[in-house]
Amino acid sequence: MDAQIKKGILEMCILNYIERENLYGYDIIQNMHGFFPEVTESTFYAILRRLHKEGAATIYEGQVSKGPVRKYYKITEQGQKKLARMKEEWRYLQKVMDEMGI
Amino acid sequence: MNISKMKRGSMISPKQEYLHRLGKCLLLFFPVKQVLEILSDYQEYVSAGKEEESMEHMVKQWGTPGHVLRALLEESPEAKRYFYKWLAFWGMSMLLALTVLLFVSQDIFLILIPVFVFGFLHGQGQLIIENHLLIKTDCSKRIFAAYVFLTLIVVLLEARIQYLVKSPDRVSSHIGSIPMGFVIDGEYVFFQFIILLMIVWMVKKAAAVSIRYLPDVAYALGVMLFTVNVRNCLHSMNILMTEEVQMEFLFPVIYCGIGLVIAAAFKLYLSLMGRRRLWTHR
């Protein structure tokens, strides 16, 4: 997949995931691997860190029944706005592609 | 990469060794705090995937630490800028030291200053990562061997000079056709060369492996100064043994002692820092 296209799509997909439910890194990556098997963990983690740095997601520590402490990602208000904007742009692109017959 | 092979003499697991190598790769491109965050992510991934996936499987997925670094650099263009800034800074420092060495002072130790400072700062990052990953590299035996070796050199050289001073009539003027003065000078030059190699090796280790090697550099520098001054004293052996000359024989030993005190103080500082975990991302 082209790097530029990949960058935008992966961010949108990850934000979409954590909007539905707060997840920790491993779970997010395992879910994303199902759709993008060629994308490495390094790329996913870099995107997660970027989202956190931009303020689109926050991190909190959580624990599941005596298991190890894990970092959970939660979408912020800023992240929701970003996701909404990205979804709108994606729908517009889809419409353009359809009209162009691609 | 055969990650199942542990480091010789080390007590770290293959996973820790992989993360340790990854941390060292990342240090050149990311600040320490960010390196710790990245390592935490991978640690969490490794611990989460414990039951389902083996370490070999994970490494096959991720590749070598170099591959991971390249993937991270693709997503983080600011990392390359950080690296170039680092490179420019240290390059300029070395250039400055070289300029001073060539045109201002003949003291060759000047060139070691930027290398020493680089080793200290970069070694700090290494130490933070080691503390974070709870890694203890088994370098204590090698360090102990280095101290013993250097101390033996000091004792040998000092015994040599004491023998020459106190029993000059027992010392032959030649060994074969080679003048004794030439032989003795050659011994000191040889020892200086060995010590210089050790200093360069220790500084490199401090920069590339762990700050724990730096105290040994301080000690080795003291020994180096000792040998340099003893040679100077030997060159003035033909003058009368006045009290001033006798004191001159004492100063080289003092240099060595100062180096040892600095090394011991530094080691104490490092051990206190390790216990308190002063630097942590939490």
PDB file of C-alpha atoms in Angstrom, chain B:
ATOM      1  CA  MET B   1      19.416 -12.819  14.063  1.00  0.00           C
ATOM      2  CA  ASN B   2      19.883 -15.690  16.511  1.00  0.00           C
ATOM      3  CA  ILE B   3      18.101 -14.169  19.457  1.00  0.00           C
ATOM      4  CA  SER B   4      17.953 -17.396  21.363  1.00  0.00           C
ATOM      5  CA  LYS B   5      21.706 -17.170  21.961  1.00  0.00           C
ATOM      6  CA  MET B   6      22.314 -15.295  25.195  1.00  0.00           C
ATOM      7  CA  LYS B   7      25.232 -12.938  25.671  1.00  0.00           C
ATOM      8  CA  ARG B   8      28.255 -14.722  27.056  1.00  0.00           C
ATOM      9  CA  GLY B   9      28.299 -14.438  30.810  1.00  0.00           C
ATOM     10  CA  SER B  10      25.159 -12.310  30.954  1.00  0.00           C
ATOM     11  CA  MET B  11      22.077 -13.006  32.995  1.00  0.00           C
ATOM     12  CA  ILE B  12      19.465 -11.569  30.641  1.00  0.00           C
ATOM     13  CA  SER B  13      16.754 -13.365  28.727  1.00  0.00           C
ATOM     14  CA  PRO B  14      16.571 -13.316  24.903  1.00  0.00           C
ATOM     15  CA  LYS B  15      13.582 -10.950  25.097  1.00  0.00           C
ATOM     16  CA  GLN B  16      15.469  -8.562  27.338  1.00  0.00           C
ATOM     17  CA  GLU B  17      18.502  -8.766  25.078  1.00  0.00           C
ATOM     18  CA  TYR B  18      16.364  -7.939  22.045  1.00  0.00           C
ATOM     19  CA  LEU B  19      14.781  -4.979  23.805  1.00  0.00           C
ATOM     20  CA  HIS B  20      18.192  -3.871  25.073  1.00  0.00           C
ATOM     21  CA  ARG B  21      19.603  -3.859  21.540  1.00  0.00           C
ATOM     22  CA  LEU B  22      16.528  -2.064  20.308  1.00  0.00           C
ATOM     23  CA  GLY B  23      16.940   0.560  23.019  1.00  0.00           C
ATOM     24  CA  LYS B  24      20.579   1.153  22.039  1.00  0.00           C
ATOM     25  CA  CYS B  25      19.583   1.607  18.374  1.00  0.00           C
ATOM     26  CA  LEU B  26      16.845   4.038  19.299  1.00  0.00           C
ATOM     27  CA  LEU B  27      19.056   6.179  21.571  1.00  0.00           C
ATOM     28  CA  LEU B  28      20.779   7.796  18.617  1.00  0.00           C
ATOM     29  CA  PHE B  29      17.512   8.989  17.096  1.00  0.00           C
ATOM     30  CA  PHE B  30      15.138   9.592  19.972  1.00  0.00           C
ATOM     31  CA  PRO B  31      15.429  11.281  23.371  1.00  0.00           C
ATOM     32  CA  VAL B  32      15.693   8.908  26.312  1.00  0.00           C
ATOM     33  CA  LYS B  33      12.119   9.538  27.477  1.00  0.00           C
ATOM     34  CA  GLN B  34      10.745   8.580  24.077  1.00  0.00           C
ATOM     35  CA  VAL B  35      12.981   5.500  23.912  1.00  0.00           C
ATOM     36  CA  LEU B  36      11.547   4.346  27.239  1.00  0.00           C
ATOM     37  CA  GLU B  37       7.989   4.850  25.920  1.00  0.00           C
ATOM     38  CA  ILE B  38       8.769   2.826  22.805  1.00  0.00           C
ATOM     39  CA  LEU B  39      10.370   0.057  24.850  1.00  0.00           C
ATOM     40  CA  SER B  40       7.350   0.029  27.189  1.00  0.00           C
ATOM     41  CA  ASP B  41       5.093  -0.516  24.193  1.00  0.00           C
ATOM     42  CA  TYR B  42       7.150  -3.469  23.023  1.00  0.00           C
ATOM     43  CA  GLN B  43       7.453  -4.866  26.520  1.00  0.00           C
ATOM     44  CA  GLU B  44       3.687  -4.729  26.861  1.00  0.00           C
ATOM     45  CA  TYR B  45       3.276  -6.412  23.475  1.00  0.00           C
ATOM     46  CA  VAL B  46       5.748  -9.134  24.442  1.00  0.00           C
ATOM     47  CA  SER B  47       4.088  -9.771  27.795  1.00  0.00           C
ATOM     48  CA  ALA B  48       0.587  -9.721  26.260  1.00  0.00           C
ATOM     49  CA  GLY B  49       1.563 -12.186  23.576  1.00  0.00           C
ATOM     50  CA  LYS B  50       3.345 -14.532  25.960  1.00  0.00           C
ATOM     51  CA  GLU B  51       0.872 -17.351  25.810  1.00  0.00           C
ATOM     52  CA  GLU B  52       0.056 -17.215  22.144  1.00  0.00           C
ATOM     53  CA  GLU B  53       3.374 -16.422  20.450  1.00  0.00           C
ATOM     54  CA  SER B  54       7.005 -17.402  21.014  1.00  0.00           C
ATOM     55  CA  MET B  55       9.779 -14.841  20.966  1.00  0.00           C
ATOM     56  CA  GLU B  56      11.153 -16.300  17.722  1.00  0.00           C
ATOM     57  CA  HIS B  57       7.776 -15.772  16.102  1.00  0.00           C
ATOM     58  CA  MET B  58       7.685 -12.185  17.270  1.00  0.00           C
ATOM     59  CA  VAL B  59      11.188 -11.486  15.977  1.00  0.00           C
ATOM     60  CA  LYS B  60      10.229 -12.997  12.621  1.00  0.00           C
ATOM     61  CA  GLN B  61       7.352 -10.523  12.561  1.00  0.00           C
ATOM     62  CA  TRP B  62       9.342  -7.477  13.724  1.00  0.00           C
ATOM     63  CA  GLY B  63      12.735  -8.244  12.200  1.00  0.00           C
ATOM     64  CA  THR B  64      16.016  -7.167  13.751  1.00  0.00           C
ATOM     65  CA  PRO B  65      16.221  -4.067  15.970  1.00  0.00           C
ATOM     66  CA  GLY B  66      17.591  -2.298  12.903  1.00  0.00           C
ATOM     67  CA  HIS B  67      14.409  -3.122  10.949  1.00  0.00           C
ATOM     68  CA  VAL B  68      12.258  -1.872  13.816  1.00  0.00           C
ATOM     69  CA  LEU B  69      14.284   1.335  13.923  1.00  0.00           C
ATOM     70  CA  ARG B  70      13.835   1.892  10.179  1.00  0.00           C
ATOM     71  CA  ALA B  71      10.069   1.361  10.473  1.00  0.00           C
ATOM     72  CA  LEU B  72       9.909   3.855  13.349  1.00  0.00           C
ATOM     73  CA  LEU B  73      11.997   6.390  11.452  1.00  0.00           C
ATOM     74  CA  GLU B  74       9.614   6.190   8.516  1.00  0.00           C
ATOM     75  CA  GLU B  75       6.777   7.227  10.807  1.00  0.00           C
ATOM     76  CA  SER B  76       8.822   9.795  12.757  1.00  0.00           C
ATOM     77  CA  PRO B  77      10.648  12.218  10.425  1.00  0.00           C
ATOM     78  CA  GLU B  78      11.658  14.411  13.406  1.00  0.00           C
ATOM     79  CA  ALA B  79      13.889  11.574  14.618  1.00  0.00           C
ATOM     80  CA  LYS B  80      16.295  12.089  11.725  1.00  0.00           C
ATOM     81  CA  ARG B  81      16.569  15.786  12.582  1.00  0.00           C
ATOM     82  CA  TYR B  82      17.426  14.822  16.169  1.00  0.00           C
ATOM     83  CA  PHE B  83      20.168  12.501  14.925  1.00  0.00           C
ATOM     84  CA  TYR B  84      21.711  15.137  12.629  1.00  0.00           C
ATOM     85  CA  LYS B  85      21.698  17.701  15.428  1.00  0.00           C
ATOM     86  CA  TRP B  86      23.527  15.226  17.672  1.00  0.00           C
ATOM     87  CA  LEU B  87      26.013  14.453  14.909  1.00  0.00           C
ATOM     88  CA  ALA B  88      26.657  18.130  14.185  1.00  0.00           C
ATOM     89  CA  PHE B  89      27.201  18.941  17.854  1.00  0.00           C
ATOM     90  CA  TRP B  90      29.693  16.161  18.513  1.00  0.00           C
ATOM     91  CA  GLY B  91      31.394  16.602  15.172  1.00  0.00           C
ATOM     92  CA  MET B  92      31.986  20.278  15.969  1.00  0.00           C
ATOM     93  CA  SER B  93      33.263  19.418  19.461  1.00  0.00           C
ATOM     94  CA  MET B  94      35.790  16.953  18.076  1.00  0.00           C
ATOM     95  CA  LEU B  95      36.849  19.433  15.423  1.00  0.00           C
ATOM     96  CA  LEU B  96      37.340  22.121  18.058  1.00  0.00           C
ATOM     97  CA  ALA B  97      39.389  19.795  20.258  1.00  0.00           C
ATOM     98  CA  LEU B  98      41.521  18.810  17.269  1.00  0.00           C
ATOM     99  CA  THR B  99      42.081  22.461  16.341  1.00  0.00           C
ATOM    100  CA  VAL B 100      43.166  23.325  19.889  1.00  0.00           C
ATOM    101  CA  LEU B 101      45.395  20.257  19.947  1.00  0.00           C
ATOM    102  CA  LEU B 102      47.135  21.167  16.695  1.00  0.00           C
ATOM    103  CA  PHE B 103      47.516  24.918  17.128  1.00  0.00           C
ATOM    104  CA  VAL B 104      47.295  25.738  20.840  1.00  0.00           C
ATOM    105  CA  SER B 105      48.276  22.888  23.128  1.00  0.00           C
ATOM    106  CA  GLN B 106      50.224  19.681  22.600  1.00  0.00           C
ATOM    107  CA  ASP B 107      48.268  17.826  25.267  1.00  0.00           C
ATOM    108  CA  ILE B 108      46.840  14.792  23.518  1.00  0.00           C
ATOM    109  CA  PHE B 109      44.356  14.221  26.326  1.00  0.00           C
ATOM    110  CA  LEU B 110      42.383  17.210  25.007  1.00  0.00           C
ATOM    111  CA  ILE B 111      40.964  15.069  22.207  1.00  0.00           C
ATOM    112  CA  LEU B 112      39.622  12.658  24.792  1.00  0.00           C
ATOM    113  CA  ILE B 113      37.485  15.349  26.462  1.00  0.00           C
ATOM    114  CA  PRO B 114      34.653  15.442  23.866  1.00  0.00           C
ATOM    115  CA  VAL B 115      34.829  11.662  23.575  1.00  0.00           C
ATOM    116  CA  PHE B 116      34.614  11.400  27.362  1.00  0.00           C
ATOM    117  CA  VAL B 117      31.663  13.789  27.563  1.00  0.00           C
ATOM    118  CA  PHE B 118      29.916  11.971  24.721  1.00  0.00           C
ATOM    119  CA  GLY B 119      30.479   8.680  26.515  1.00  0.00           C
ATOM    120  CA  PHE B 120      29.053  10.132  29.706  1.00  0.00           C
ATOM    121  CA  LEU B 121      25.895  11.555  28.142  1.00  0.00           C
ATOM    122  CA  HIS B 122      25.246   8.642  25.829  1.00  0.00           C
ATOM    123  CA  GLY B 123      26.183   6.205  28.562  1.00  0.00           C
ATOM    124  CA  GLN B 124      23.608   7.817  30.837  1.00  0.00           C
ATOM    125  CA  GLY B 125      20.940   6.900  28.311  1.00  0.00           C
ATOM    126  CA  GLN B 126      22.272   3.341  28.229  1.00  0.00           C
ATOM    127  CA  LEU B 127      22.115   3.134  32.011  1.00  0.00           C
ATOM    128  CA  ILE B 128      18.540   4.407  32.107  1.00  0.00           C
ATOM    129  CA  ILE B 129      17.516   1.750  29.604  1.00  0.00           C
ATOM    130  CA  GLU B 130      19.326  -0.957  31.579  1.00  0.00           C
ATOM    131  CA  ASN B 131      17.514   0.139  34.749  1.00  0.00           C
ATOM    132  CA  HIS B 132      14.179   0.196  32.906  1.00  0.00           C
ATOM    133  CA  LEU B 133      14.688  -3.303  31.498  1.00  0.00           C
ATOM    134  CA  LEU B 134      16.158  -4.548  34.814  1.00  0.00           C
ATOM    135  CA  ILE B 135      19.283  -5.666  33.030  1.00  0.00           C
ATOM    136  CA  LYS B 136      22.547  -6.282  34.824  1.00  0.00           C
ATOM    137  CA  THR B 137      25.370  -6.884  32.397  1.00  0.00           C
ATOM    138  CA  ASP B 138      28.065  -9.070  33.819  1.00  0.00           C
ATOM    139  CA  CYS B 139      30.897  -6.643  33.299  1.00  0.00           C
ATOM    140  CA  SER B 140      32.025  -6.576  36.942  1.00  0.00           C
ATOM    141  CA  LYS B 141      34.591  -9.350  36.411  1.00  0.00           C
ATOM    142  CA  ARG B 142      36.089  -7.603  33.402  1.00  0.00           C
ATOM    143  CA  ILE B 143      36.266  -4.320  35.303  1.00  0.00           C
ATOM    144  CA  PHE B 144      37.925  -6.038  38.253  1.00  0.00           C
ATOM    145  CA  ALA B 145      40.441  -7.621  35.872  1.00  0.00           C
ATOM    146  CA  ALA B 146      41.157  -4.186  34.356  1.00  0.00           C
ATOM    147  CA  TYR B 147      41.816  -2.669  37.798  1.00  0.00           C
ATOM    148  CA  VAL B 148      44.099  -5.541  38.782  1.00  0.00           C
ATOM    149  CA  PHE B 149      45.993  -5.355  35.488  1.00  0.00           C
ATOM    150  CA  LEU B 150      46.500  -1.611  35.716  1.00  0.00           C
ATOM    151  CA  THR B 151      47.529  -1.815  39.366  1.00  0.00           C
ATOM    152  CA  LEU B 152      50.060  -4.498  38.514  1.00  0.00           C
ATOM    153  CA  ILE B 153      51.544  -2.213  35.878  1.00  0.00           C
ATOM    154  CA  VAL B 154      51.848   0.577  38.454  1.00  0.00           C
ATOM    155  CA  VAL B 155      53.493  -1.690  41.000  1.00  0.00           C
ATOM    156  CA  LEU B 156      55.876  -3.134  38.401  1.00  0.00           C
ATOM    157  CA  LEU B 157      56.953   0.267  37.122  1.00  0.00           C
ATOM    158  CA  GLU B 158      57.358   1.664  40.619  1.00  0.00           C
ATOM    159  CA  ALA B 159      59.403  -1.354  41.726  1.00  0.00           C
ATOM    160  CA  ARG B 160      61.556  -0.941  38.632  1.00  0.00           C
ATOM    161  CA  ILE B 161      62.332   2.681  39.390  1.00  0.00           C
ATOM    162  CA  GLN B 162      62.985   2.007  43.078  1.00  0.00           C
ATOM    163  CA  TYR B 163      65.452  -0.689  42.094  1.00  0.00           C
ATOM    164  CA  LEU B 164      67.213   1.644  39.667  1.00  0.00           C
ATOM    165  CA  VAL B 165      67.457   4.429  42.223  1.00  0.00           C
ATOM    166  CA  LYS B 166      68.496   2.396  45.260  1.00  0.00           C
ATOM    167  CA  SER B 167      70.793  -0.108  43.596  1.00  0.00           C
ATOM    168  CA  PRO B 168      72.296   1.674  40.598  1.00  0.00           C
ATOM    169  CA  ASP B 169      75.525  -0.337  40.846  1.00  0.00           C
ATOM    170  CA  ARG B 170      73.614  -3.600  40.252  1.00  0.00           C
ATOM    171  CA  VAL B 171      72.077  -2.358  37.042  1.00  0.00           C
ATOM    172  CA  SER B 172      73.955  -3.276  33.870  1.00  0.00           C
ATOM    173  CA  SER B 173      74.614  -0.521  31.422  1.00  0.00           C
ATOM    174  CA  HIS B 174      73.613  -2.721  28.463  1.00  0.00           C
ATOM    175  CA  ILE B 175      71.515  -5.756  27.626  1.00  0.00           C
ATOM    176  CA  GLY B 176      73.523  -7.289  24.852  1.00  0.00           C
ATOM    177  CA  SER B 177      74.307  -4.354  22.654  1.00  0.00           C
ATOM    178  CA  ILE B 178      71.197  -2.384  23.635  1.00  0.00           C
ATOM    179  CA  PRO B 179      71.726   0.372  26.209  1.00  0.00           C
ATOM    180  CA  MET B 180      69.772  -0.178  29.433  1.00  0.00           C
ATOM    181  CA  GLY B 181      68.287   3.321  29.220  1.00  0.00           C
ATOM    182  CA  PHE B 182      66.804   2.416  25.834  1.00  0.00           C
ATOM    183  CA  VAL B 183      65.348  -0.826  27.200  1.00  0.00           C
ATOM    184  CA  ILE B 184      63.750   0.878  30.203  1.00  0.00           C
ATOM    185  CA  ASP B 185      62.362   3.688  28.049  1.00  0.00           C
ATOM    186  CA  GLY B 186      60.972   1.061  25.673  1.00  0.00           C
ATOM    187  CA  GLU B 187      59.217  -0.703  28.575  1.00  0.00           C
ATOM    188  CA  TYR B 188      57.461   2.507  29.602  1.00  0.00           C
ATOM    189  CA  VAL B 189      56.485   3.355  26.037  1.00  0.00           C
ATOM    190  CA  PHE B 190      55.027  -0.121  25.637  1.00  0.00           C
ATOM    191  CA  PHE B 191      53.012   0.156  28.858  1.00  0.00           C
ATOM    192  CA  GLN B 192      51.779   3.612  27.853  1.00  0.00           C
ATOM    193  CA  PHE B 193      50.612   2.220  24.543  1.00  0.00           C
ATOM    194  CA  ILE B 194      48.747  -0.636  26.247  1.00  0.00           C
ATOM    195  CA  ILE B 195      47.073   1.785  28.658  1.00  0.00           C
ATOM    196  CA  LEU B 196      46.118   4.122  25.807  1.00  0.00           C
ATOM    197  CA  LEU B 197      44.471   1.206  23.984  1.00  0.00           C
ATOM    198  CA  MET B 198      42.584   0.339  27.153  1.00  0.00           C
ATOM    199  CA  ILE B 199      41.413   3.936  27.569  1.00  0.00           C
ATOM    200  CA  VAL B 200      40.153   4.077  23.992  1.00  0.00           C
ATOM    201  CA  TRP B 201      38.408   0.709  24.430  1.00  0.00           C
ATOM    202  CA  MET B 202      36.796   1.794  27.713  1.00  0.00           C
ATOM    203  CA  VAL B 203      35.565   5.084  26.299  1.00  0.00           C
ATOM    204  CA  LYS B 204      34.094   3.241  23.328  1.00  0.00           C
ATOM    205  CA  LYS B 205      32.432   0.767  25.682  1.00  0.00           C
ATOM    206  CA  ALA B 206      31.084   3.597  27.815  1.00  0.00           C
ATOM    207  CA  ALA B 207      29.557   5.239  24.777  1.00  0.00           C
ATOM    208  CA  ALA B 208      28.247   2.070  23.167  1.00  0.00           C
ATOM    209  CA  VAL B 209      27.426  -0.178  26.105  1.00  0.00           C
ATOM    210  CA  SER B 210      27.229   1.327  29.530  1.00  0.00           C
ATOM    211  CA  ILE B 211      28.310   4.312  31.567  1.00  0.00           C
ATOM    212  CA  ARG B 212      29.728   1.839  34.084  1.00  0.00           C
ATOM    213  CA  TYR B 213      32.962   1.761  32.100  1.00  0.00           C
ATOM    214  CA  LEU B 214      33.675   5.442  32.618  1.00  0.00           C
ATOM    215  CA  PRO B 215      35.093   5.157  36.174  1.00  0.00           C
ATOM    216  CA  ASP B 216      37.658   2.769  34.763  1.00  0.00           C
ATOM    217  CA  VAL B 217      38.611   5.401  32.219  1.00  0.00           C
ATOM    218  CA  ALA B 218      39.291   7.840  35.076  1.00  0.00           C
ATOM    219  CA  TYR B 219      41.468   5.278  36.796  1.00  0.00           C
ATOM    220  CA  ALA B 220      43.290   4.362  33.596  1.00  0.00           C
ATOM    221  CA  LEU B 221      43.994   8.044  32.926  1.00  0.00           C
ATOM    222  CA  GLY B 222      45.604   8.257  36.346  1.00  0.00           C
ATOM    223  CA  VAL B 223      47.820   5.297  35.513  1.00  0.00           C
ATOM    224  CA  MET B 224      48.685   6.854  32.170  1.00  0.00           C
ATOM    225  CA  LEU B 225      49.764  10.088  33.820  1.00  0.00           C
ATOM    226  CA  PHE B 226      51.789   8.018  36.243  1.00  0.00           C
ATOM    227  CA  THR B 227      53.769   6.321  33.501  1.00  0.00           C
ATOM    228  CA  VAL B 228      54.321   9.598  31.646  1.00  0.00           C
ATOM    229  CA  ASN B 229      55.741  11.253  34.737  1.00  0.00           C
ATOM    230  CA  VAL B 230      57.878   8.287  35.695  1.00  0.00           C
ATOM    231  CA  ARG B 231      59.451   8.421  32.257  1.00  0.00           C
ATOM    232  CA  ASN B 232      60.177  12.099  32.774  1.00  0.00           C
ATOM    233  CA  CYS B 233      61.800  11.283  36.106  1.00  0.00           C
ATOM    234  CA  LEU B 234      63.907   8.565  34.548  1.00  0.00           C
ATOM    235  CA  HIS B 235      65.202  11.026  31.990  1.00  0.00           C
ATOM    236  CA  SER B 236      66.542  13.134  34.849  1.00  0.00           C
ATOM    237  CA  MET B 237      68.182  10.224  36.669  1.00  0.00           C
ATOM    238  CA  ASN B 238      71.648  11.599  36.230  1.00  0.00           C
ATOM    239  CA  ILE B 239      71.098  14.470  38.679  1.00  0.00           C
ATOM    240  CA  LEU B 240      71.712  14.267  42.417  1.00  0.00           C
ATOM    241  CA  MET B 241      69.031  12.601  44.515  1.00  0.00           C
ATOM    242  CA  THR B 242      67.884  15.690  46.391  1.00  0.00           C
ATOM    243  CA  GLU B 243      64.703  15.878  48.389  1.00  0.00           C
ATOM    244  CA  GLU B 244      63.013  17.630  45.474  1.00  0.00           C
ATOM    245  CA  VAL B 245      63.857  14.781  43.142  1.00  0.00           C
ATOM    246  CA  GLN B 246      62.605  12.253  45.690  1.00  0.00           C
ATOM    247  CA  MET B 247      59.320  14.178  45.876  1.00  0.00           C
ATOM    248  CA  GLU B 248      59.072  13.991  42.101  1.00  0.00           C
ATOM    249  CA  PHE B 249      58.953  10.219  42.375  1.00  0.00           C
ATOM    250  CA  LEU B 250      56.005  10.575  44.724  1.00  0.00           C
ATOM    251  CA  PHE B 251      53.826  12.703  42.423  1.00  0.00           C
ATOM    252  CA  PRO B 252      53.264  10.001  39.798  1.00  0.00           C
ATOM    253  CA  VAL B 253      51.881   7.701  42.474  1.00  0.00           C
ATOM    254  CA  ILE B 254      49.605  10.521  43.631  1.00  0.00           C
ATOM    255  CA  TYR B 255      48.212  10.886  40.094  1.00  0.00           C
ATOM    256  CA  CYS B 256      47.298   7.245  40.100  1.00  0.00           C
ATOM    257  CA  GLY B 257      45.687   7.593  43.494  1.00  0.00           C
ATOM    258  CA  ILE B 258      43.628  10.581  42.343  1.00  0.00           C
ATOM    259  CA  GLY B 259      42.433   8.560  39.352  1.00  0.00           C
ATOM    260  CA  LEU B 260      41.401   5.754  41.672  1.00  0.00           C
ATOM    261  CA  VAL B 261      39.527   8.128  44.004  1.00  0.00           C
ATOM    262  CA  ILE B 262      37.651   9.675  41.062  1.00  0.00           C
ATOM    263  CA  ALA B 263      36.795   6.198  39.777  1.00  0.00           C
ATOM    264  CA  ALA B 264      35.561   5.055  43.190  1.00  0.00           C
ATOM    265  CA  ALA B 265      33.461   8.225  43.667  1.00  0.00           C
ATOM    266  CA  PHE B 266      31.938   7.811  40.232  1.00  0.00           C
ATOM    267  CA  LYS B 267      31.085   4.177  40.891  1.00  0.00           C
ATOM    268  CA  LEU B 268      29.428   5.159  44.173  1.00  0.00           C
ATOM    269  CA  TYR B 269      27.428   7.842  42.366  1.00  0.00           C
ATOM    270  CA  LEU B 270      26.305   5.324  39.733  1.00  0.00           C
ATOM    271  CA  SER B 271      25.261   2.743  42.316  1.00  0.00           C
ATOM    272  CA  LEU B 272      23.250   5.370  44.250  1.00  0.00           C
ATOM    273  CA  MET B 273      21.612   6.528  41.043  1.00  0.00           C
ATOM    274  CA  GLY B 274      20.708   2.962  40.135  1.00  0.00           C
ATOM    275  CA  ARG B 275      19.122   2.300  43.518  1.00  0.00           C
ATOM    276  CA  ARG B 276      17.075   5.471  43.591  1.00  0.00           C
ATOM    277  CA  ARG B 277      16.005   5.140  39.928  1.00  0.00           C
ATOM    278  CA  LEU B 278      16.212   8.858  39.555  1.00  0.00           C
ATOM    279  CA  TRP B 279      15.385   8.755  35.902  1.00  0.00           C
ATOM    280  CA  THR B 280      12.164   7.051  35.088  1.00  0.00           C
ATOM    281  CA  HIS B 281       9.415   7.786  32.653  1.00  0.00           C
ATOM    282  CA  ARG B 282       6.734   7.092  35.242  1.00  0.00           C
TER     283      ARG B 282
END
